[in-house]
Coordinates of C-alpha atoms in Angstrom, one line a residue:
M1 CA -3.0 -58.2 30.4
K2 CA -0.2 -58.8 32.8
K3 CA 2.7 -56.4 32.3
E4 CA 6.1 -58.0 31.9
P5 CA 8.6 -56.8 34.5
N6 CA 11.2 -54.4 33.2
N7 CA 14.7 -56.0 33.8
K8 CA 16.6 -53.4 31.7
G9 CA 17.9 -51.6 34.8
F10 CA 18.9 -54.9 36.4
R11 CA 20.8 -56.0 33.2
N12 CA 22.6 -52.6 33.0
R13 CA 23.7 -52.9 36.7
S14 CA 24.8 -56.5 36.1
F15 CA 26.9 -55.4 33.0
R16 CA 28.5 -52.6 35.0
N17 CA 29.4 -54.9 37.8
I18 CA 30.9 -57.5 35.4
A19 CA 32.9 -54.7 33.6
L20 CA 34.1 -53.4 37.0
L21 CA 35.3 -56.9 38.0
I22 CA 37.1 -57.4 34.7
L23 CA 38.8 -54.0 35.0
L24 CA 40.0 -54.9 38.5
V25 CA 41.5 -58.2 37.3
V26 CA 43.3 -56.4 34.4
V27 CA 44.7 -53.8 36.7
M28 CA 45.9 -56.3 39.3
F29 CA 47.5 -58.4 36.5
L30 CA 49.4 -55.4 35.0
I31 CA 50.5 -54.3 38.4
F32 CA 52.0 -57.6 39.2
R33 CA 53.6 -58.0 35.8
N34 CA 55.0 -54.5 35.7
P35 CA 58.7 -54.4 36.7
L36 CA 58.2 -51.1 38.4
F37 CA 56.3 -52.9 41.2
F38 CA 57.7 -56.4 41.4
T39 CA 61.1 -57.5 40.0
D40 CA 63.5 -60.2 40.9
E41 CA 66.9 -59.0 42.2
V42 CA 69.4 -58.6 39.3
Q43 CA 73.1 -58.4 39.9
E44 CA 75.4 -56.2 37.8
F45 CA 78.7 -58.0 36.9
S46 CA 81.8 -56.4 35.5
M47 CA 83.3 -57.9 32.4
N48 CA 86.1 -59.6 34.4
E49 CA 83.5 -61.1 36.8
F50 CA 81.4 -62.3 33.9
I51 CA 84.5 -64.0 32.2
A52 CA 85.3 -65.6 35.6
E53 CA 81.8 -67.1 35.8
V54 CA 82.0 -68.3 32.2
E55 CA 85.4 -70.0 32.7
A56 CA 84.0 -71.6 36.0
D57 CA 81.1 -73.0 34.0
N58 CA 78.5 -71.2 36.3
I59 CA 76.3 -70.0 33.5
N60 CA 73.0 -71.7 33.1
T61 CA 73.1 -73.0 29.6
D62 CA 69.5 -74.1 29.6
V63 CA 68.6 -70.4 29.2
P64 CA 70.4 -68.7 26.4
L65 CA 72.2 -65.5 27.1
I66 CA 70.7 -62.4 25.4
V67 CA 73.2 -60.1 23.8
K68 CA 71.6 -56.7 23.2
G69 CA 73.9 -55.1 20.6
E70 CA 72.2 -51.7 20.6
D71 CA 72.2 -51.3 24.4
K72 CA 75.6 -53.1 24.8
I73 CA 74.2 -55.4 27.6
I74 CA 74.3 -59.1 28.3
E75 CA 71.4 -60.6 30.2
G76 CA 71.6 -64.1 31.7
E77 CA 71.2 -66.5 34.6
L78 CA 73.7 -68.4 36.8
R79 CA 73.2 -72.1 37.6
D80 CA 71.9 -71.1 41.1
G81 CA 69.1 -69.0 39.6
T82 CA 70.7 -65.6 40.1
L83 CA 69.9 -63.1 37.3
F84 CA 72.7 -60.8 36.1
T85 CA 73.5 -58.1 33.6
V86 CA 76.9 -57.2 32.1
S87 CA 77.7 -54.0 30.2
F88 CA 80.5 -54.2 27.6
L89 CA 82.3 -51.8 25.4
E90 CA 81.5 -51.5 21.7
T91 CA 85.0 -52.6 20.7
Y92 CA 84.8 -55.8 22.7
D93 CA 83.9 -58.9 20.7
V94 CA 81.4 -60.7 23.1
S95 CA 80.3 -63.2 20.4
Q96 CA 83.8 -64.6 20.0
L97 CA 84.2 -65.1 23.7
L98 CA 80.9 -67.0 24.0
L99 CA 81.6 -69.1 21.0
E100 CA 85.0 -70.1 22.3
E101 CA 83.5 -71.1 25.7
D102 CA 80.6 -72.9 24.0
V103 CA 77.9 -70.8 25.8
P104 CA 74.6 -70.6 24.0
F105 CA 73.3 -67.1 23.3
R106 CA 71.1 -65.1 20.9
V107 CA 71.5 -61.6 19.6
D108 CA 68.8 -58.9 20.1
N109 CA 69.6 -55.7 18.1
Q110 CA 66.2 -54.1 18.4
R111 CA 65.8 -51.1 20.7
Q112 CA 62.4 -50.6 22.4
S113 CA 60.9 -47.2 21.7
M114 CA 61.1 -44.7 24.6
W115 CA 57.4 -43.9 24.2
I116 CA 56.5 -47.6 24.4
Q117 CA 58.5 -47.8 27.6
I118 CA 56.7 -44.8 29.1
L119 CA 53.3 -46.2 28.0
V120 CA 54.0 -49.6 29.6
G121 CA 55.1 -48.0 32.8
A122 CA 52.2 -45.5 33.0
L123 CA 49.4 -47.9 31.9
P124 CA 48.7 -49.3 35.4
F125 CA 48.4 -45.8 36.8
L126 CA 46.1 -44.8 34.0
L127 CA 43.9 -47.8 34.7
I128 CA 43.8 -47.1 38.4
F129 CA 42.8 -43.5 37.8
G130 CA 40.1 -44.8 35.4
L131 CA 38.9 -47.2 38.0
I132 CA 38.6 -44.4 40.7
F133 CA 36.8 -42.2 38.1
F134 CA 34.4 -45.0 37.4
M135 CA 33.6 -45.6 41.1
M136 CA 33.1 -41.9 41.7
N137 CA 30.7 -41.9 38.8
Q138 CA 28.7 -44.8 40.3
M139 CA 28.6 -43.1 43.7
Q140 CA 27.2 -39.9 42.2
G141 CA 24.5 -41.8 40.2
G142 CA 25.5 -41.0 36.6
G143 CA 27.9 -39.4 34.2
S144 CA 26.4 -35.9 34.4
K145 CA 26.8 -35.8 38.2
V146 CA 30.5 -36.7 38.3
L147 CA 32.5 -34.1 40.1
Q148 CA 29.3 -32.2 41.0
F149 CA 29.7 -32.7 44.7
G150 CA 29.3 -29.1 45.4
K151 CA 25.8 -28.9 43.8
S152 CA 22.8 -28.6 46.0
K153 CA 20.6 -31.7 46.4
A154 CA 17.5 -29.7 47.1
R155 CA 14.2 -31.0 45.7
L156 CA 11.9 -28.6 43.9
A157 CA 8.2 -29.3 44.8
S158 CA 6.3 -30.6 41.8
K159 CA 3.2 -28.7 40.9
G160 CA 1.6 -31.8 39.4
K161 CA 1.3 -33.6 42.7
Q162 CA -1.6 -33.0 45.1
R163 CA -1.0 -29.8 47.0
V164 CA -1.1 -29.5 50.7
T165 CA -2.8 -26.4 52.0
F166 CA -3.7 -24.9 55.4
K167 CA -7.0 -26.8 55.3
D168 CA -4.9 -30.0 55.8
V169 CA -3.4 -28.6 59.0
A170 CA -5.2 -28.7 62.3
G171 CA -4.3 -28.2 65.9
A172 CA -1.7 -25.5 65.2
D173 CA -3.8 -22.3 64.7
E174 CA -1.2 -19.9 66.0
A175 CA 1.5 -21.3 63.7
V176 CA -0.9 -21.2 60.7
E177 CA -1.7 -17.5 61.5
E178 CA 2.0 -16.6 61.6
L179 CA 2.7 -18.5 58.3
R180 CA -0.2 -16.9 56.5
E181 CA 1.6 -13.6 56.8
V182 CA 4.6 -15.3 55.0
E183 CA 2.2 -16.5 52.3
A184 CA 0.7 -13.0 51.9
F185 CA 4.1 -11.5 51.5
L186 CA 5.1 -13.9 48.8
E187 CA 1.8 -13.3 46.9
N188 CA 1.9 -9.5 47.2
P189 CA 5.3 -8.2 48.4
G190 CA 4.5 -4.6 47.3
K191 CA 1.7 -4.4 49.9
F192 CA 4.2 -4.7 52.7
K193 CA 7.1 -2.8 51.1
S194 CA 4.9 0.2 50.4
I195 CA 4.6 1.0 54.1
G196 CA 8.2 0.1 54.9
A197 CA 7.5 -3.4 56.3
K198 CA 10.0 -6.2 56.0
I199 CA 9.1 -9.8 56.0
P200 CA 11.2 -12.0 58.3
K201 CA 14.1 -13.5 56.3
G202 CA 14.0 -16.7 58.3
V203 CA 11.2 -18.6 60.0
L204 CA 12.1 -21.3 62.5
L205 CA 9.6 -24.0 63.4
F206 CA 10.4 -25.9 66.5
G207 CA 8.5 -28.3 68.8
P208 CA 8.3 -32.0 69.8
P209 CA 8.6 -34.6 67.0
G210 CA 5.4 -35.4 65.1
T211 CA 3.6 -32.0 65.7
G212 CA 3.5 -31.1 62.0
K213 CA 6.4 -28.8 61.3
T214 CA 7.1 -30.3 57.9
L215 CA 3.4 -30.3 57.0
L216 CA 3.2 -26.6 57.8
A217 CA 6.1 -25.8 55.5
R218 CA 4.5 -27.8 52.7
A219 CA 1.2 -26.0 53.3
V220 CA 3.0 -22.6 52.9
A221 CA 4.3 -23.7 49.5
G222 CA 1.0 -25.1 48.5
E223 CA -0.9 -21.9 49.4
A224 CA 1.7 -19.4 48.0
G225 CA 2.2 -21.2 44.7
V226 CA 5.9 -20.3 44.5
P227 CA 9.0 -22.5 44.0
F228 CA 9.6 -24.6 47.0
F229 CA 13.1 -26.0 47.6
S230 CA 13.2 -28.8 50.2
I231 CA 16.4 -30.2 51.7
S232 CA 17.5 -31.9 54.9
G233 CA 20.3 -30.5 57.0
S234 CA 22.2 -33.8 56.8
E235 CA 22.5 -33.5 53.0
F236 CA 25.0 -30.7 53.2
V237 CA 27.9 -32.5 54.9
E238 CA 29.6 -35.4 53.1
M239 CA 33.1 -37.0 53.1
F240 CA 34.7 -34.2 51.0
V241 CA 35.9 -31.0 52.7
G242 CA 34.1 -27.9 51.6
V243 CA 31.2 -29.7 50.0
G244 CA 28.7 -28.4 52.6
A245 CA 29.5 -24.8 52.1
S246 CA 29.5 -25.2 48.3
R247 CA 26.0 -26.7 48.4
V248 CA 24.7 -23.9 50.6
R249 CA 25.9 -21.4 48.0
D250 CA 24.4 -23.3 45.2
L251 CA 21.0 -23.7 47.0
F252 CA 20.6 -20.0 47.6
A253 CA 21.7 -19.2 44.1
Q254 CA 18.9 -21.4 42.7
A255 CA 16.4 -19.9 45.1
K256 CA 17.4 -16.3 44.1
A257 CA 17.1 -17.2 40.5
S258 CA 13.5 -18.4 41.0
Q259 CA 12.4 -15.7 43.5
P260 CA 9.9 -15.2 45.1
S261 CA 10.6 -18.7 46.5
I262 CA 10.9 -20.7 49.7
I263 CA 13.7 -22.8 51.0
F264 CA 12.7 -25.4 53.6
M265 CA 15.5 -27.0 55.6
D266 CA 14.4 -29.9 57.7
E267 CA 16.4 -30.9 60.8
I268 CA 18.6 -27.8 60.6
D269 CA 20.3 -28.9 63.9
A270 CA 22.4 -31.3 61.7
V271 CA 24.4 -28.3 60.5
G272 CA 23.3 -25.5 62.9
R273 CA 24.7 -26.9 66.2
H274 CA 26.5 -24.5 68.5
R275 CA 30.1 -23.8 67.3
G276 CA 33.1 -24.5 69.4
A277 CA 31.4 -26.9 71.8
G278 CA 32.5 -30.1 70.3
L279 CA 35.8 -31.8 69.4
G280 CA 36.3 -30.2 66.0
G281 CA 38.2 -27.0 65.6
G282 CA 37.6 -24.0 63.3
H283 CA 38.1 -26.1 60.2
D284 CA 35.4 -28.6 61.1
E285 CA 33.3 -29.4 58.0
R286 CA 30.0 -28.8 59.9
E287 CA 31.2 -25.4 61.2
Q288 CA 32.2 -24.3 57.7
T289 CA 28.8 -25.2 56.4
L290 CA 27.1 -23.3 59.2
N291 CA 29.4 -20.2 58.5
Q292 CA 28.4 -20.2 54.9
L293 CA 24.7 -20.5 55.9
L294 CA 25.1 -17.5 58.2
V295 CA 26.6 -15.5 55.4
E296 CA 23.9 -16.4 52.9
M297 CA 21.1 -15.6 55.3
D298 CA 22.5 -12.2 56.3
G299 CA 23.6 -11.5 52.7
F300 CA 20.2 -11.4 51.1
D301 CA 19.7 -8.6 48.6
K302 CA 17.5 -5.8 49.9
D303 CA 14.7 -6.6 47.5
S304 CA 15.1 -10.3 47.8
T305 CA 11.9 -12.4 48.2
V306 CA 13.5 -15.6 49.3
I307 CA 12.4 -16.9 52.7
L308 CA 14.1 -19.7 54.6
I309 CA 11.9 -21.9 56.7
A310 CA 13.6 -24.4 59.0
A311 CA 12.4 -27.1 61.4
T312 CA 14.0 -28.7 64.4
N313 CA 13.2 -30.6 67.5
R314 CA 16.0 -29.1 69.5
P315 CA 16.3 -25.3 69.3
D316 CA 18.4 -25.3 72.5
I317 CA 21.5 -26.6 70.7
L318 CA 21.4 -24.1 67.7
D319 CA 24.1 -21.5 67.4
P320 CA 23.1 -18.1 68.8
A321 CA 24.3 -16.4 65.6
L322 CA 21.7 -18.4 63.7
L323 CA 18.8 -17.2 65.9
R324 CA 19.7 -13.5 66.0
P325 CA 17.4 -10.8 64.4
G326 CA 18.1 -10.6 60.7
R327 CA 18.4 -14.4 60.3
F328 CA 15.8 -16.5 62.1
D329 CA 14.1 -13.5 63.5
R330 CA 10.7 -15.2 63.7
Q331 CA 10.5 -18.4 65.8
I332 CA 7.2 -20.3 65.9
V333 CA 6.5 -22.9 68.5
V334 CA 4.6 -25.9 67.1
D335 CA 3.5 -27.6 70.3
R336 CA 1.3 -30.6 71.1
P337 CA -2.3 -29.9 70.2
D338 CA -4.9 -29.2 73.0
L339 CA -8.3 -30.9 73.3
R340 CA -9.9 -28.9 70.5
G341 CA -6.9 -29.3 68.3
R342 CA -6.8 -33.0 68.8
E343 CA -10.5 -33.2 67.8
E344 CA -9.8 -31.2 64.6
I345 CA -6.8 -33.5 63.8
L346 CA -9.0 -36.6 64.3
K347 CA -11.5 -35.2 61.9
I348 CA -8.8 -34.9 59.2
H349 CA -7.4 -38.4 59.7
S350 CA -10.9 -40.0 59.9
K351 CA -12.2 -38.3 56.8
N352 CA -11.7 -41.2 54.4
K353 CA -12.4 -44.0 56.9
P354 CA -15.7 -45.8 57.4
L355 CA -16.8 -45.0 60.9
D356 CA -19.5 -46.7 63.0
N357 CA -22.2 -44.7 64.6
D358 CA -20.7 -45.1 68.1
I359 CA -17.5 -43.2 67.2
N360 CA -17.2 -40.0 69.2
L361 CA -14.2 -37.9 68.2
E362 CA -14.6 -35.7 71.3
T363 CA -14.4 -38.7 73.6
I364 CA -11.3 -39.9 71.7
A365 CA -9.7 -36.5 72.0
K366 CA -10.2 -36.6 75.8
Q367 CA -8.6 -40.0 76.0
T368 CA -5.5 -38.9 74.1
P369 CA -3.9 -36.1 76.1
G370 CA -0.3 -35.4 75.0
F371 CA -0.8 -37.1 71.6
T372 CA 0.8 -35.3 68.6
G373 CA -0.6 -35.2 65.1
A374 CA 1.6 -38.2 64.2
D375 CA 0.3 -40.1 67.2
L376 CA -3.3 -39.5 66.2
E377 CA -2.7 -40.5 62.6
N378 CA -1.1 -43.7 63.9
L379 CA -4.0 -44.2 66.2
F380 CA -6.5 -44.4 63.4
N381 CA -4.2 -46.5 61.4
E382 CA -3.9 -49.0 64.2
A383 CA -7.7 -49.0 64.6
S384 CA -8.1 -49.7 60.9
L385 CA -5.7 -52.6 61.1
L386 CA -7.6 -54.1 64.0
A387 CA -10.9 -53.7 62.2
A388 CA -9.5 -55.3 59.1
R389 CA -8.1 -58.2 61.2
R390 CA -11.6 -58.8 62.6
N391 CA -13.2 -58.7 59.2
K392 CA -15.2 -55.6 60.0
K393 CA -16.4 -53.1 57.4
K394 CA -16.4 -50.1 59.8
L395 CA -14.3 -48.8 62.6
S396 CA -16.0 -48.9 66.0
M397 CA -15.2 -47.3 69.3
L398 CA -13.9 -50.7 70.5
E399 CA -11.1 -50.7 68.0
V400 CA -10.2 -47.1 68.6
E401 CA -10.0 -47.5 72.4
E402 CA -7.8 -50.6 71.9
A403 CA -5.6 -48.6 69.5
V404 CA -5.1 -45.9 72.1
E405 CA -3.7 -48.6 74.5
R406 CA -1.5 -50.0 71.7
V407 CA 0.0 -46.5 71.0
I408 CA 0.5 -45.8 74.7
A409 CA 1.7 -49.2 76.1
G410 CA 2.3 -51.4 73.1
P411 CA 0.5 -54.5 71.7
E412 CA -1.3 -56.9 74.0
K413 CA 0.7 -60.1 74.8
K414 CA -2.0 -62.7 75.4
N415 CA 0.4 -65.6 74.9
R416 CA 2.7 -64.7 77.7
V417 CA 2.5 -67.4 80.4
I418 CA 2.4 -65.9 84.0
S419 CA 2.2 -68.1 87.0
E420 CA -0.7 -67.7 89.5
K421 CA 1.7 -66.3 92.1
E422 CA 3.1 -63.6 89.8
K423 CA -0.4 -62.9 88.5
R424 CA -1.6 -62.2 92.1
I425 CA 1.4 -60.0 92.8
I426 CA 0.7 -57.9 89.6
A427 CA -2.9 -57.6 90.5
F428 CA -2.2 -56.3 94.0
H429 CA 0.5 -54.0 92.5
E430 CA -1.9 -52.4 90.0
S431 CA -4.7 -52.2 92.6
G432 CA -2.3 -50.2 94.8
H433 CA -1.9 -47.6 92.1
A434 CA -5.6 -47.6 91.5
M435 CA -6.5 -47.2 95.2
L436 CA -4.3 -44.1 95.5
S437 CA -5.5 -42.7 92.3
Y438 CA -9.1 -43.0 93.6
V439 CA -8.4 -41.6 97.1
L440 CA -5.9 -38.7 96.5
P441 CA -7.5 -35.4 95.6
N442 CA -5.0 -34.3 92.9
T443 CA -4.7 -37.4 90.6
D444 CA -6.4 -38.2 87.3
P445 CA -9.6 -40.3 87.3
I446 CA -9.1 -44.0 86.6
H447 CA -10.1 -45.1 83.1
K448 CA -9.0 -48.8 83.1
I449 CA -7.0 -51.4 85.0
S450 CA -5.5 -54.5 83.4
I451 CA -3.0 -57.2 84.3
I452 CA -2.7 -58.3 80.6
S453 CA 0.9 -57.6 79.5
R454 CA 1.4 -54.8 76.9
G455 CA 4.8 -54.0 75.6
R456 CA 7.3 -54.2 78.5
A457 CA 4.5 -53.7 81.2
L458 CA 3.1 -56.7 83.0
G459 CA 0.1 -54.6 83.9
Y460 CA -1.1 -51.0 83.9
V461 CA -3.5 -48.5 85.3
M462 CA -4.8 -46.0 82.7
A463 CA -5.8 -42.7 84.3
L464 CA -7.0 -39.9 81.9
P465 CA -7.2 -36.2 82.8
E466 CA -10.5 -34.5 82.3
G467 CA -8.9 -31.6 80.4
D468 CA -5.5 -30.2 79.3
R469 CA -3.4 -28.8 82.0
F470 CA -0.2 -26.8 81.5
L471 CA 0.8 -26.2 85.1
K472 CA 1.5 -28.6 88.0
S473 CA 1.1 -27.5 91.6
K474 CA 3.3 -28.8 94.4
R475 CA 0.3 -30.8 95.8
E476 CA -0.4 -32.4 92.5
L477 CA 3.3 -33.4 92.1
L478 CA 3.3 -34.9 95.6
D479 CA 0.1 -36.9 94.9
N480 CA 1.6 -38.1 91.6
I481 CA 4.7 -39.4 93.5
T482 CA 2.5 -41.0 96.1
Q483 CA 0.4 -42.7 93.4
L484 CA 3.6 -44.0 91.7
L485 CA 4.7 -45.6 95.0
G486 CA 1.3 -47.4 95.5
G487 CA 2.4 -50.5 93.7
R488 CA 5.5 -51.0 95.8
V489 CA 3.6 -50.3 99.1
S490 CA 0.9 -52.8 98.1
E491 CA 3.4 -55.5 97.5
E492 CA 5.2 -54.9 100.8
L493 CA 2.0 -54.9 102.9
N494 CA 0.3 -57.9 101.2
F495 CA 3.2 -60.3 100.6
D496 CA 5.8 -59.1 103.2
D497 CA 8.2 -58.8 100.3
I498 CA 9.0 -56.6 97.3
T499 CA 9.8 -57.3 93.7
S500 CA 11.6 -55.7 90.8
G501 CA 8.2 -54.8 89.2
A502 CA 8.3 -51.3 90.7
Q503 CA 11.5 -50.3 89.0
N504 CA 9.9 -48.0 86.5
D505 CA 7.7 -46.4 89.1
L506 CA 10.6 -45.7 91.4
D507 CA 12.6 -44.2 88.6
R508 CA 9.8 -41.8 87.6
A509 CA 9.1 -40.9 91.2
T510 CA 12.8 -40.1 91.9
K511 CA 13.1 -38.0 88.8
L512 CA 10.0 -36.1 89.7
A513 CA 11.1 -35.4 93.2
R514 CA 14.6 -34.2 92.0
K515 CA 12.9 -31.9 89.6
M516 CA 10.8 -30.4 92.4
V517 CA 14.0 -29.6 94.3
T518 CA 16.4 -28.6 91.6
E519 CA 14.2 -27.1 88.9
F520 CA 10.9 -26.1 90.4
G521 CA 12.1 -24.5 93.6
M522 CA 9.7 -26.5 95.7
S523 CA 12.0 -27.3 98.6
E524 CA 11.4 -25.6 102.0
K525 CA 15.1 -25.9 103.1
L526 CA 16.6 -24.7 99.8
G527 CA 14.0 -22.1 98.9
P528 CA 13.0 -20.8 95.5
L529 CA 16.3 -21.6 93.7
T530 CA 17.3 -23.8 90.8
F531 CA 20.3 -26.0 90.8
K532 CA 21.6 -26.9 87.4
G533 CA 24.9 -27.0 85.5
E534 CA 27.0 -23.9 85.4
S535 CA 27.0 -23.3 81.7
E536 CA 23.7 -23.6 79.8
D537 CA 25.3 -22.5 76.5
E538 CA 27.5 -25.6 76.0
V539 CA 25.9 -28.3 74.0
F540 CA 26.4 -32.1 73.5
L541 CA 29.9 -32.9 74.7
G542 CA 30.3 -29.4 76.2
R543 CA 27.2 -29.5 78.3
D544 CA 26.9 -33.1 79.1
I545 CA 30.6 -33.8 80.0
T546 CA 32.3 -30.6 81.1
S547 CA 29.4 -28.8 82.8
K548 CA 30.0 -28.1 86.5
P549 CA 27.5 -27.5 89.2
H550 CA 27.5 -23.9 90.6
Y551 CA 26.7 -25.0 94.1
S552 CA 28.8 -26.4 97.0
D553 CA 29.0 -30.0 98.2
K554 CA 27.0 -29.0 101.2
V555 CA 24.1 -27.8 99.0
A556 CA 24.4 -31.1 96.9
S557 CA 24.0 -33.0 100.2
L558 CA 20.9 -31.0 101.1
I559 CA 19.4 -31.7 97.6
D560 CA 19.9 -35.4 98.2
E561 CA 18.3 -35.1 101.7
E562 CA 15.3 -33.2 100.3
V563 CA 14.7 -35.7 97.5
H564 CA 15.0 -38.5 100.0
G565 CA 12.6 -36.7 102.3
I566 CA 10.0 -36.2 99.6
I567 CA 10.0 -39.8 98.6
T568 CA 9.9 -41.0 102.2
D569 CA 7.0 -38.8 103.1
C570 CA 5.0 -39.9 100.0
Y571 CA 5.8 -43.5 100.8
H572 CA 4.5 -43.2 104.3
M573 CA 1.3 -41.5 103.0
A574 CA 0.8 -44.3 100.5
K575 CA 1.3 -46.9 103.2
K576 CA -1.3 -45.1 105.5
I577 CA -4.0 -45.0 102.8
I578 CA -3.5 -48.6 101.7
T579 CA -3.4 -49.9 105.2
E580 CA -6.7 -48.1 106.1
N581 CA -8.4 -49.6 103.0
S582 CA -6.8 -53.0 102.9
E583 CA -10.1 -54.9 102.6
A584 CA -11.2 -52.8 99.6
L585 CA -7.8 -53.3 98.1
A586 CA -8.1 -57.1 98.5
K587 CA -11.6 -57.0 97.0
L588 CA -10.4 -55.0 94.0
S589 CA -7.3 -57.3 93.5
N590 CA -9.4 -60.5 93.6
E591 CA -11.8 -59.1 91.0
L592 CA -8.9 -58.1 88.8
I593 CA -7.4 -61.6 89.0
E594 CA -10.7 -63.1 87.9
K595 CA -11.5 -60.7 85.1
E596 CA -8.0 -59.4 84.2
T597 CA -9.4 -56.1 83.0
L598 CA -11.6 -53.6 84.9
H599 CA -13.1 -50.5 83.4
R600 CA -13.9 -47.3 85.2
Q601 CA -17.5 -48.2 86.3
D602 CA -16.2 -51.5 87.7
V603 CA -13.6 -49.7 89.8
L604 CA -16.1 -47.2 91.1
E605 CA -18.5 -49.9 92.2
L606 CA -15.8 -51.9 94.0
L607 CA -14.4 -48.8 95.8
S608 CA -17.7 -47.3 96.6
D609 CA -17.2 -47.8 100.4
V610 CA -13.8 -46.1 100.3
K611 CA -13.7 -42.4 101.4
S612 CA -12.2 -40.4 98.6
Q613 CA -10.4 -37.1 99.2
K614 CA -11.3 -35.6 95.9
K615 CA -13.3 -32.4 96.0
V616 CA -15.6 -33.7 93.2
S617 CA -16.9 -37.2 93.7
Q618 CA -15.9 -39.9 91.2
E619 CA -19.6 -40.4 90.3
S620 CA -20.0 -36.9 88.9
K621 CA -17.0 -37.6 86.6
Q622 CA -18.5 -40.6 84.8
E623 CA -18.4 -40.4 81.1

C-alpha cells in the first residue's frame, strides 16, 4: 500500500512563515502610526497669537477645535493646514471666546492614563524584540535551543548503527597499529597506569585528502566501544563573539562526564591555524577558540581517560603550541597507500560487487599509483556505473580500465568535433611524448596512447610505473622534463610551427626544473642549497604575501639561468631523439590517426626498430 506523504512539517513551516509576515506588517503599521517616530510639525501659539488668528478668520472651521479641559490645551488647524496647540490658564474662559467668534469646537475632559501612554509608546519596541526573539528561535532550530549558542554541537556516535572496525580499514597498517594502542588503553587503562605509562592526550592524523583519516577515527570508536563525540572545526566559530570558546568548554565537559571517551575533531585547521599571522588581533574569534582548546587539552585531569583525535590535510599551518608534547604529542601520518595497500583497499570496495573472471585486483593496483582510498572507491563506483549503462550483470576488466582513465583524465568526449588538421597535430604531439617515453632510460613504460579528448585534454599518453617509488634521482627528473617537452618538439619539427597545446607540459616542466634548483639542490653552479622564503613559520597571509627571499638578486638571477639551462638542454635532447627517429614517429602518428587509441603492445610493435636506452627491454616488461 502506498504511503501517503507527510505534509505536517511543511504545513507547520508555512504557518510560521505566514505568522512572521503578519507580525512584520503589524510592527511596521504601529511604527508608522506611533507619534514617537513620525509626527507632523505642530506649532505652539501663545494665547495672544491664537486670538489674533481667530480674529483674522484663519482657523479651519471644517475641523472643530478640541478643547481639553483637564490638560488646559486647545488643538486645531489653520486654513493653510498648519497644526497648532495653545495652552490657557484655568481662569480663562475659552468657550466664551470661541462662541463669540463663531468658531466650532468640542470639549474633551477625559485624561488618558499614564500607563496607557507608556504602553502605546513601548508596544512597537516590544513587538520588535519579540520579532528578533522569534527569528533567533528559527535560526537555532527550536524553542529549547534559543540562547544555547555556547553549547557544543558534537554528535555522539550511535551504537545502533553498523560499527566500523579496523577490519574495514586497509592500506594504513602503521596508522592502525598506533591507534590500536589507543583502543587498548581505553579498554584497560589500569594495565598502562600500573607501570607508570601515560597514553597520549592527543592524536593528530594528517595526510592527503581521501586517505582515510576520518575512517580511522570511526574505527577506533567502533573497536573501543566508548562514547565517541564527533565535531568539525568549523562548527566552533559563528557570528557571535565568544561562542567558539564556550563550545570548546562544553564539549570537553560532556566528554569528561562520559569518560573513558573519544573526541574526534575533523579539519582542526579551521580553528588551529597559526596565531598572529593573519589580519586579526588578539581578540580574533578563531584565536580565542584556539586558546580555549589549548587550555582544555593541557588541563586534563591526571586520571582523565578522554582522548582527542584530530584530522587535517595541512599540518604545516597548525599553531606550534597545539603540536607540543602534552597536547598532540602523537602524530600519525596517513599517507597514500602503496601497491599492497591499494590491493587490500580494492578487496574491500569490491566485496559486494559482482566481478567477472577477468578481474585482477593486483593488475588494477599496479595501474593506479598515487590513488588514495577515496580514489579507489570512486574507481569501482565509476566501473559499476559503466557496467550498468551497458546492461551488464558483472564488472569486467574493460570497465575498470576505462574507469581508471575517467578518474585520471575525466570522461571521454566522443562528440567533440576536431578538424583533420588539428587531429594530425594532436597525433604527432602525443607520439612525441610516447617516443621519448620509449627511448629514455628513466621514464615509465607506456600503457596507452589516445587522441580522444578526455576532460580538458585533447589527447594523452598514459605511462604507468612498474612499482611504487618514493625517491627521484636527478637523471629521472631530467628524463621526465625531456619527455614533457616531446610534444612541443614534435610539433615544431613536423609542422614548422608550434601551438598552445603544450601549455600544460611547459608549465609542469618549468615547475619541475625550478624545484630541482631551489628545493632539491641539483644545480652545479649553486650547489647543495635550498632557496625558499625567509620565514617558514608564517602562514596564509603571512607566508604568501610578506615572505622575503633570503638570497641576493645575483643568486635569483643565477636561479633563473639554471632553470633556463635545464629546460634548454632537455629541449635539445628531445629534439635530437625525435630527429633521429622521425620515420618511426611518423609511422606511429599515422597509426594513431587511423585507430585513435593504441595500447602498449601496439606501440611496442610500431617502435620495434627504434633503439631504446632503457637497461631492461620493453619486451620483458609486457604485462
